[in-house]
Amino acid sequence: VPSVIYMKNNKRGIKILAAILSMYLSSVSYADYLDDWPDEALCSWMEQESPPEYIVDEALKRGLECVPKSLIKATEIESKIKIYDVDFSQPVLDSLLSKGIGKTDFDFSIYKILKNHEKLQCFFRLRRVVYENIDEGEIEDWNIADGYLLIEKGEVNIDGNRSRWRMGGLSYDPSYLEDEVNLRLTKDGHFVGKIAYFTHHIDTGEVPRSPLYIEFKKHKKSKPLNYKSSEKESAELWIDVEEWAGGVLFLSNCKIE
């Protein structure tokens, strides 16, 4: 029995000694540890798909030719980055923190937005275009959204009281038309910007689908709005959404308010 107890105590002592030794070795810096390594040994490690970070650091420090050029370039770029402390007053800081990046944010600076013109009201119909059978696209014969919009100083606003999505589910929430439409009218009669866009009809009991946030851009198939005319004008504005389907926004009965 005493010999068994001795063996157990001896094993426990070995484990404790190994743990202490491991802690000691981990406290030794890799830089000192690698000082005696030959260049060839470091380069053999660098040939691995993911060499340890301390190996990479040592190889970079020595300027070895086996270090990939892409890694050297990335390190040079990183070394040029300078970080500065900036002090903001509390009101400015509060203002910055309160401004999130919206899902409909859009850079209009690359477009010539119409700023000075009379307020226009138009009736709109949004229809889906399917590309599965015809390369040019087939316009479906039903509205996925319709209603009235106002254009003032280039900004497009949907009349939430007289407009709606017809895709079921979340699309019935009027805030998507009132708050998540960020469009402008360009000087050549196109809409540009970003909106919440529902691609699928949801029946009662089906799992709701969130909208996509798609961009309106100038499209080669679009027929722009002639806002300068005193007559009631119309337009046909095509939208790229997905590979299998897009959309077309029809404007009609556009008149000065």
Coordinates of N, CA and C in Angstrom, one line a residue, residues 129-228:
V129 N -41.4 42.6 -63.2 CA -40.9 42.2 -64.5 C -40.2 40.8 -64.3
V130 N -40.6 39.8 -65.1 CA -40.1 38.4 -64.9 C -39.2 38.1 -66.1
Y131 N -38.0 37.6 -65.9 CA -37.0 37.3 -66.9 C -36.8 35.8 -67.2
E132 N -37.6 35.0 -66.6 CA -37.4 33.6 -66.6 C -37.6 33.0 -68.1
N133 N -38.6 33.6 -68.8 CA -39.0 33.0 -70.1 C -38.5 33.9 -71.2
I134 N -38.4 35.2 -71.0 CA -38.1 36.2 -72.0 C -36.9 37.0 -71.5
D135 N -35.9 37.1 -72.3 CA -34.7 37.8 -72.0 C -35.0 39.3 -71.7
E136 N -35.9 39.9 -72.6 CA -36.2 41.3 -72.4 C -37.1 41.6 -71.2
G137 N -37.7 40.5 -70.6 CA -38.5 40.7 -69.5 C -40.0 40.7 -69.8
E138 N -40.8 40.1 -69.0 CA -42.3 40.1 -69.2 C -42.9 40.8 -68.0
I139 N -43.7 41.9 -68.3 CA -44.3 42.7 -67.3 C -45.6 42.0 -66.9
E140 N -45.7 41.7 -65.6 CA -46.9 41.0 -65.1 C -48.1 42.0 -65.0
D141 N -49.3 41.4 -65.2 CA -50.5 42.3 -65.3 C -51.2 42.5 -64.0
W142 N -50.4 42.9 -63.0 CA -51.0 43.3 -61.7 C -50.0 44.1 -60.9
N143 N -50.6 45.0 -60.1 CA -49.8 46.0 -59.4 C -49.3 45.3 -58.1
I144 N -48.0 45.5 -57.8 CA -47.4 45.0 -56.5 C -47.5 46.2 -55.5
A145 N -47.6 47.4 -56.1 CA -47.8 48.6 -55.2 C -48.5 49.7 -56.1
D146 N -49.2 50.6 -55.5 CA -49.8 51.7 -56.3 C -50.2 52.8 -55.3
G147 N -50.5 53.9 -55.9 CA -50.9 55.1 -55.1 C -50.5 56.4 -55.7
Y148 N -50.3 57.4 -54.9 CA -49.9 58.7 -55.3 C -48.6 59.2 -54.7
L149 N -47.8 59.9 -55.5 CA -46.6 60.5 -55.0 C -46.5 61.9 -55.3
L150 N -45.7 62.7 -54.5 CA -45.5 64.1 -54.7 C -44.0 64.3 -55.0
I151 N -43.7 65.2 -55.9 CA -42.3 65.5 -56.2 C -42.1 67.0 -56.0
E152 N -41.3 67.4 -55.0 CA -41.1 68.8 -54.6 C -39.6 69.0 -54.4
K153 N -39.0 70.0 -55.1 CA -37.6 70.3 -55.1 C -36.7 69.1 -55.3
G154 N -37.2 68.2 -56.2 CA -36.5 67.0 -56.5 C -36.7 65.8 -55.6
E155 N -37.3 66.0 -54.5 CA -37.5 64.9 -53.5 C -38.9 64.3 -53.8
V156 N -38.9 62.9 -53.8 CA -40.1 62.1 -54.1 C -40.6 61.6 -52.7
N157 N -41.9 61.9 -52.5 CA -42.5 61.4 -51.3 C -43.8 60.7 -51.6
I158 N -44.0 59.5 -51.0 CA -45.2 58.8 -51.2 C -46.3 59.2 -50.3
D159 N -47.5 59.4 -50.8 CA -48.7 59.7 -50.0 C -49.1 58.5 -49.3
G160 N -48.8 58.4 -48.0 CA -49.1 57.2 -47.3 C -50.6 56.9 -47.1
N161 N -51.4 57.9 -47.1 CA -52.8 57.8 -46.9 C -53.5 57.2 -48.2
R162 N -52.9 57.4 -49.3 CA -53.5 56.9 -50.6 C -52.7 55.9 -51.4
S163 N -51.7 55.3 -50.7 CA -50.8 54.4 -51.4 C -50.6 53.1 -50.5
R164 N -50.3 52.0 -51.2 CA -50.0 50.8 -50.4 C -49.3 49.8 -51.3
W165 N -48.5 48.9 -50.5 CA -48.0 47.7 -51.1 C -49.1 46.7 -51.2
R166 N -49.0 45.8 -52.1 CA -50.1 44.7 -52.3 C -49.5 43.3 -52.2
M167 N -48.4 43.2 -51.4 CA -47.6 42.0 -51.3 C -47.9 41.2 -50.0
G168 N -48.8 41.6 -49.2 CA -49.2 40.9 -48.0 C -48.1 41.0 -47.0
G169 N -48.3 40.3 -45.8 CA -47.2 40.3 -44.8 C -46.8 41.6 -44.3
L170 N -45.5 41.8 -44.2 CA -45.0 43.1 -43.7 C -45.3 44.3 -44.6
S171 N -45.5 44.0 -45.9 CA -45.7 45.1 -46.8 C -46.9 46.0 -46.4
Y172 N -47.9 45.4 -45.6 CA -49.0 46.2 -45.3 C -48.7 47.3 -44.3
D173 N -47.5 47.3 -43.7 CA -47.1 48.4 -42.8 C -46.8 49.6 -43.6
P174 N -47.6 50.7 -43.4 CA -47.5 51.9 -44.2 C -46.1 52.6 -44.1
S175 N -45.4 52.3 -43.0 CA -44.1 53.0 -42.8 C -43.1 52.7 -43.9
Y176 N -43.3 51.6 -44.5 CA -42.3 51.2 -45.6 C -42.4 52.2 -46.8
L177 N -43.6 52.7 -47.0 CA -43.8 53.7 -48.1 C -43.5 55.1 -47.6
E178 N -43.9 55.4 -46.3 CA -43.7 56.7 -45.8 C -42.3 57.0 -45.4
D179 N -41.6 56.0 -44.8 CA -40.3 56.3 -44.2 C -39.1 55.7 -44.9
E180 N -39.3 54.7 -45.8 CA -38.2 53.9 -46.3 C -38.2 54.0 -47.9
V181 N -38.5 55.2 -48.3 CA -38.4 55.6 -49.7 C -37.5 56.8 -49.8
N182 N -36.4 56.7 -50.4 CA -35.4 57.8 -50.5 C -35.1 58.0 -52.0
L183 N -35.9 58.8 -52.7 CA -35.8 59.0 -54.1 C -35.7 60.4 -54.5
R184 N -35.0 60.7 -55.6 CA -34.9 62.1 -56.1 C -35.1 62.0 -57.6
L185 N -35.6 63.1 -58.1 CA -35.8 63.3 -59.6 C -34.6 64.0 -60.2
T186 N -34.0 63.4 -61.2 CA -32.9 64.1 -61.8 C -33.4 65.1 -62.9
K187 N -32.5 65.9 -63.4 CA -32.8 66.9 -64.3 C -33.2 66.3 -65.7
D188 N -32.8 65.0 -65.9 CA -33.3 64.4 -67.2 C -34.4 63.4 -67.0
G189 N -35.1 63.6 -65.8 CA -36.4 62.9 -65.7 C -36.4 61.5 -65.1
H190 N -35.3 61.1 -64.5 CA -35.2 59.7 -63.9 C -35.3 59.8 -62.4
F191 N -35.7 58.7 -61.8 CA -35.7 58.6 -60.3 C -34.4 57.9 -59.9
V192 N -33.7 58.4 -58.9 CA -32.5 57.7 -58.4 C -32.6 57.7 -56.9
G193 N -32.1 56.7 -56.2 CA -32.1 56.5 -54.8 C -32.3 55.1 -54.4
K194 N -32.9 54.9 -53.2 CA -33.0 53.6 -52.6 C -34.3 53.5 -51.9
I195 N -34.9 52.3 -52.0 CA -36.2 52.1 -51.3 C -36.3 50.6 -50.7
A196 N -37.2 50.5 -49.8 CA -37.6 49.1 -49.3 C -38.5 48.5 -50.4
Y197 N -38.2 47.3 -50.8 CA -38.9 46.7 -52.0 C -39.2 45.2 -51.7
F198 N -40.5 44.9 -51.8 CA -41.0 43.6 -51.5 C -41.1 42.7 -52.8
T199 N -40.4 41.6 -52.8 CA -40.3 40.8 -54.0 C -41.3 39.6 -54.0
H200 N -41.8 39.2 -52.9 CA -42.7 38.0 -52.9 C -44.0 38.3 -52.2
H201 N -45.0 37.8 -52.7 CA -46.4 37.9 -52.1 C -46.5 36.9 -50.9
I202 N -46.9 37.4 -49.8 CA -47.1 36.5 -48.6 C -48.6 36.3 -48.3
D203 N -49.0 35.1 -48.3 CA -50.4 34.8 -48.0 C -50.6 34.7 -46.5
T204 N -51.8 34.7 -46.0 CA -52.1 34.6 -44.6 C -51.6 33.2 -44.0
G205 N -50.8 33.3 -42.9 CA -50.3 32.1 -42.3 C -48.9 31.8 -42.8
E206 N -48.4 32.4 -43.9 CA -47.0 32.2 -44.3 C -46.0 33.0 -43.5
V207 N -44.8 32.6 -43.5 CA -43.8 33.3 -42.7 C -43.5 34.6 -43.4
P208 N -43.5 35.8 -42.7 CA -43.2 37.1 -43.3 C -41.8 37.1 -43.9
R209 N -41.7 37.9 -44.9 CA -40.3 38.2 -45.5 C -40.0 39.6 -45.4
S210 N -38.8 39.9 -45.0 CA -38.4 41.3 -44.9 C -38.1 41.8 -46.3
P211 N -38.3 43.2 -46.6 CA -38.0 43.7 -47.9 C -36.5 43.7 -48.2
L212 N -36.2 43.8 -49.5 CA -34.9 44.1 -50.0 C -34.8 45.6 -50.0
Y213 N -33.6 46.1 -50.0 CA -33.3 47.6 -50.1 C -32.6 47.7 -51.5
I214 N -33.3 48.2 -52.5 CA -32.8 48.2 -53.8 C -32.6 49.6 -54.3
E215 N -31.7 49.8 -55.3 CA -31.4 51.1 -55.8 C -32.1 51.4 -57.1
F216 N -32.6 52.6 -57.2 CA -33.1 53.1 -58.4 C -32.0 53.8 -59.2
K217 N -31.7 53.4 -60.4 CA -30.7 54.1 -61.2 C -31.3 54.3 -62.6
K218 N -30.6 55.1 -63.4 CA -31.0 55.3 -64.7 C -30.9 54.0 -65.5
H219 N -32.0 53.6 -66.1 CA -32.1 52.4 -66.8 C -32.2 52.6 -68.3
K220 N -31.6 51.8 -69.1 CA -31.6 52.0 -70.6 C -33.0 51.8 -71.2
K221 N -33.9 51.1 -70.5 CA -35.2 50.8 -71.0 C -36.3 51.8 -70.4
S222 N -35.8 52.7 -69.6 CA -36.7 53.7 -69.0 C -37.2 54.8 -70.0
K223 N -38.4 55.3 -69.8 CA -38.9 56.4 -70.5 C -39.1 57.5 -69.4
P224 N -38.1 58.5 -69.4 CA -38.1 59.5 -68.3 C -39.3 60.4 -68.3
L225 N -39.5 61.1 -67.2 CA -40.6 62.0 -67.0 C -40.3 63.4 -67.6
N226 N -41.2 63.9 -68.4 CA -41.1 65.2 -68.9 C -41.8 66.2 -68.0
Y227 N -41.1 66.6 -67.0 CA -41.7 67.4 -65.9 C -41.9 68.9 -66.4
K228 N -41.4 69.2 -67.5 CA -41.5 70.6 -68.0 C -42.8 70.9 -68.8

